[in-house]
């Protein structure tokens, strides 16, 4: 099957009548093979949104983190990895997921996530208790990330929540000129 309608390339298509001497079809006839496969790996776009379900938390309280992961791209995310850096101030944790997740290695909150098709999403819920030995006015910062080798848009691959801390309210003064 030879093709003379597209651009011919030399050094790519050879024919032979006997299998020992070869003729470059692109150089002599301006033809090349008519059956081609040219491909690239299309990008996925995994994202994460992390939130705390409770408000006004104190030492000893139960806290629930909801991680919503999604593939916002046009092609499957074939090997997503989800990591949540649960701090030492959170104890007695448990994990539930609407997706199939498998722990990777010895790191307790790093999971391989099942393939996410375009537009598919799921929720991983981590419930724990705020360590009762923390002082009043404690602050906990908790990050979560998701990655996929085919994702080339990392700007939506991490999210964080802050628990506790002191809130400062500043007055707003406007002047009219």
Short mmCIF file of C-alpha atoms in Angstrom, two decimals:
data_model
loop_
_atom_site.label_atom_id
_atom_site.label_comp_id
_atom_site.label_asym_id
_atom_site.label_seq_id
_atom_site.Cartn_x
_atom_site.Cartn_y
_atom_site.Cartn_z
CA UNK A 1 0.00 0.00 0.00
CA UNK A 2 1.72 3.11 -1.27
CA UNK A 3 0.49 6.69 -1.04
CA UNK A 4 1.43 9.43 -3.47
CA UNK A 5 -1.03 12.02 -2.10
CA UNK A 6 0.82 13.05 1.06
CA UNK A 7 4.36 14.26 1.52
CA UNK A 8 6.84 11.49 0.71
CA UNK A 9 9.74 10.93 3.08
CA UNK A 10 13.01 9.26 2.13
CA UNK A 11 14.53 6.58 4.30
CA UNK A 12 11.18 5.43 5.66
CA UNK A 13 9.47 3.13 3.14
CA UNK A 14 11.29 0.32 1.40
CA UNK A 15 10.07 -2.41 -0.96
CA UNK A 16 11.78 -5.61 -2.01
CA UNK A 17 10.98 -8.36 -4.48
CA UNK A 18 13.34 -10.86 -2.85
CA UNK A 19 13.94 -9.68 0.73
CA UNK A 20 17.66 -9.11 0.23
CA UNK A 21 17.83 -5.94 -1.89
CA UNK A 22 15.66 -2.98 -0.93
CA UNK A 23 14.41 0.03 -2.88
CA UNK A 24 13.58 3.36 -1.16
CA UNK A 25 10.04 4.11 -2.36
CA UNK A 26 10.20 7.75 -1.13
CA UNK A 27 13.41 8.53 -3.03
CA UNK A 28 12.59 6.90 -6.34
CA UNK A 29 8.83 7.18 -6.74
CA UNK A 30 7.82 10.05 -4.40
CA UNK A 31 5.65 7.57 -2.51
CA UNK A 32 5.64 6.23 0.99
CA UNK A 33 3.63 3.75 2.97
CA UNK A 34 -0.11 4.47 2.98
CA UNK A 35 -0.75 3.03 6.46
CA UNK A 36 0.67 5.17 9.23
CA UNK A 37 0.42 5.57 12.94
CA UNK A 38 1.48 8.85 14.42
CA UNK A 39 0.43 9.58 17.96
CA UNK A 40 1.09 11.68 21.02
CA UNK A 41 -0.08 11.13 24.56
CA UNK A 42 -2.92 13.60 25.12
CA UNK A 43 -2.90 15.49 28.41
CA UNK A 44 -5.13 14.88 31.37
CA UNK A 45 -5.89 17.65 33.84
CA UNK A 46 -6.32 16.36 37.38
CA UNK A 47 -7.44 18.77 40.07
CA UNK A 48 -8.09 18.76 43.81
CA UNK A 49 -10.33 20.76 46.09
CA UNK A 50 -9.80 20.34 49.84
CA UNK A 51 -12.16 21.56 52.53
CA UNK A 52 -12.91 21.12 56.24
CA UNK A 53 -16.54 20.30 56.95
CA UNK A 54 -16.68 21.63 60.53
CA UNK A 55 -16.21 25.17 61.84
CA UNK A 56 -14.96 26.63 65.15
CA UNK A 57 -12.74 23.65 65.98
CA UNK A 58 -10.97 23.15 69.32
CA UNK A 59 -8.51 20.58 70.71
CA UNK A 60 -10.28 17.23 71.11
CA UNK A 61 -12.89 17.95 68.39
CA UNK A 62 -13.53 15.66 65.44
CA UNK A 63 -12.46 17.10 62.10
CA UNK A 64 -13.42 15.91 58.61
CA UNK A 65 -11.38 16.73 55.51
CA UNK A 66 -13.10 16.29 52.15
CA UNK A 67 -10.83 15.96 49.12
CA UNK A 68 -12.65 16.19 45.81
CA UNK A 69 -10.44 14.98 42.96
CA UNK A 70 -11.39 15.30 39.31
CA UNK A 71 -10.12 14.99 35.77
CA UNK A 72 -10.99 18.24 34.02
CA UNK A 73 -9.07 17.25 30.89
CA UNK A 74 -10.27 15.72 27.65
CA UNK A 75 -8.39 12.44 28.06
CA UNK A 76 -8.08 9.84 30.86
CA UNK A 77 -5.80 10.39 33.84
CA UNK A 78 -4.31 6.90 33.82
CA UNK A 79 -2.04 6.99 36.89
CA UNK A 80 -3.16 9.67 39.37
CA UNK A 81 -1.42 9.82 42.75
CA UNK A 82 -3.10 11.55 45.71
CA UNK A 83 -1.12 12.71 48.76
CA UNK A 84 -2.48 14.33 51.91
CA UNK A 85 0.03 15.61 54.46
CA UNK A 86 -2.02 14.99 57.59
CA UNK A 87 -0.11 16.81 60.36
CA UNK A 88 0.78 15.27 63.72
CA UNK A 89 -1.87 17.46 65.37
CA UNK A 90 -4.55 15.21 63.84
CA UNK A 91 -4.86 11.77 65.47
CA UNK A 92 -7.11 8.68 65.23
CA UNK A 93 -7.74 9.05 61.52
CA UNK A 94 -9.90 6.98 59.22
CA UNK A 95 -10.30 7.14 55.44
CA UNK A 96 -13.31 6.56 53.18
CA UNK A 97 -13.39 6.97 49.41
CA UNK A 98 -15.84 6.88 46.53
CA UNK A 99 -12.87 5.98 44.31
CA UNK A 100 -10.65 2.92 44.40
CA UNK A 101 -7.45 4.04 46.15
CA UNK A 102 -4.42 1.93 47.06
CA UNK A 103 -1.78 3.03 49.56
CA UNK A 104 1.66 3.48 48.02
CA UNK A 105 4.65 2.41 50.10
CA UNK A 106 5.01 3.21 53.76
CA UNK A 107 3.76 6.80 53.54
CA UNK A 108 0.34 6.62 55.23
CA UNK A 109 -1.57 9.17 53.14
CA UNK A 110 -0.26 8.58 49.62
CA UNK A 111 -2.52 6.61 47.30
CA UNK A 112 -2.62 5.42 43.73
CA UNK A 113 -6.06 6.42 42.43
CA UNK A 114 -8.01 4.44 39.83
CA UNK A 115 -8.06 5.84 36.29
CA UNK A 116 -10.14 9.01 36.07
CA UNK A 117 -11.94 9.41 32.76
CA UNK A 118 -12.65 12.91 31.37
CA UNK A 119 -15.14 14.69 33.61
CA UNK A 120 -14.97 11.97 36.27
CA UNK A 121 -14.54 12.93 39.92
CA UNK A 122 -14.63 11.35 43.34
CA UNK A 123 -14.32 12.15 47.02
CA UNK A 124 -11.83 10.95 49.62
CA UNK A 125 -12.86 11.71 53.20
CA UNK A 126 -10.39 11.71 56.07
CA UNK A 127 -11.84 11.93 59.57
CA UNK A 128 -9.70 12.45 62.66
CA UNK A 129 -9.49 14.14 65.99
CA UNK A 130 -7.61 17.30 66.83
CA UNK A 131 -4.99 16.31 69.40
CA UNK A 132 -6.42 17.28 72.80
CA UNK A 133 -2.96 18.30 74.05
CA UNK A 134 -2.75 21.21 71.58
CA UNK A 135 -2.94 24.64 73.22
CA UNK A 136 -5.86 27.02 72.62
CA UNK A 137 -5.14 29.19 69.61
CA UNK A 138 -3.38 26.32 67.79
CA UNK A 139 -2.93 26.48 64.02
CA UNK A 140 -2.83 23.48 61.70
CA UNK A 141 -2.10 23.81 57.99
CA UNK A 142 -2.97 20.76 55.91
CA UNK A 143 -1.97 20.31 52.24
CA UNK A 144 -3.19 17.80 49.68
CA UNK A 145 -1.86 17.23 46.15
CA UNK A 146 -2.78 15.13 43.14
CA UNK A 147 -0.58 14.37 40.17
CA UNK A 148 -0.66 12.37 36.95
CA UNK A 149 2.30 11.81 34.58
CA UNK A 150 0.22 13.06 31.63
CA UNK A 151 -1.02 16.23 33.40
CA UNK A 152 0.71 19.29 31.97
CA UNK A 153 -1.38 21.87 33.90
CA UNK A 154 -0.14 21.70 37.51
CA UNK A 155 -1.76 24.96 38.65
CA UNK A 156 -4.78 23.10 40.10
CA UNK A 157 -2.94 20.12 41.63
CA UNK A 158 -2.67 21.34 45.25
CA UNK A 159 -4.98 22.79 47.88
CA UNK A 160 -4.68 23.54 51.60
CA UNK A 161 -6.88 24.21 54.59
CA UNK A 162 -6.10 25.99 57.85
CA UNK A 163 -7.65 24.94 61.14
CA UNK A 164 -7.57 27.07 64.26
CA UNK A 165 -5.41 30.11 64.53
CA UNK A 166 -6.40 33.54 65.59
CA UNK A 167 -8.64 35.64 63.43
CA UNK A 168 -7.96 39.33 63.22
CA UNK A 169 -10.65 41.67 61.98
CA UNK A 170 -9.48 44.99 60.62
CA UNK A 171 -11.86 47.89 60.12
CA UNK A 172 -12.20 49.27 56.65
CA UNK A 173 -12.16 53.04 56.35
CA UNK A 174 -13.05 54.73 53.10
CA UNK A 175 -12.47 58.35 52.34
CA UNK A 176 -14.15 60.24 49.60
CA UNK A 177 -12.18 62.89 47.72
#
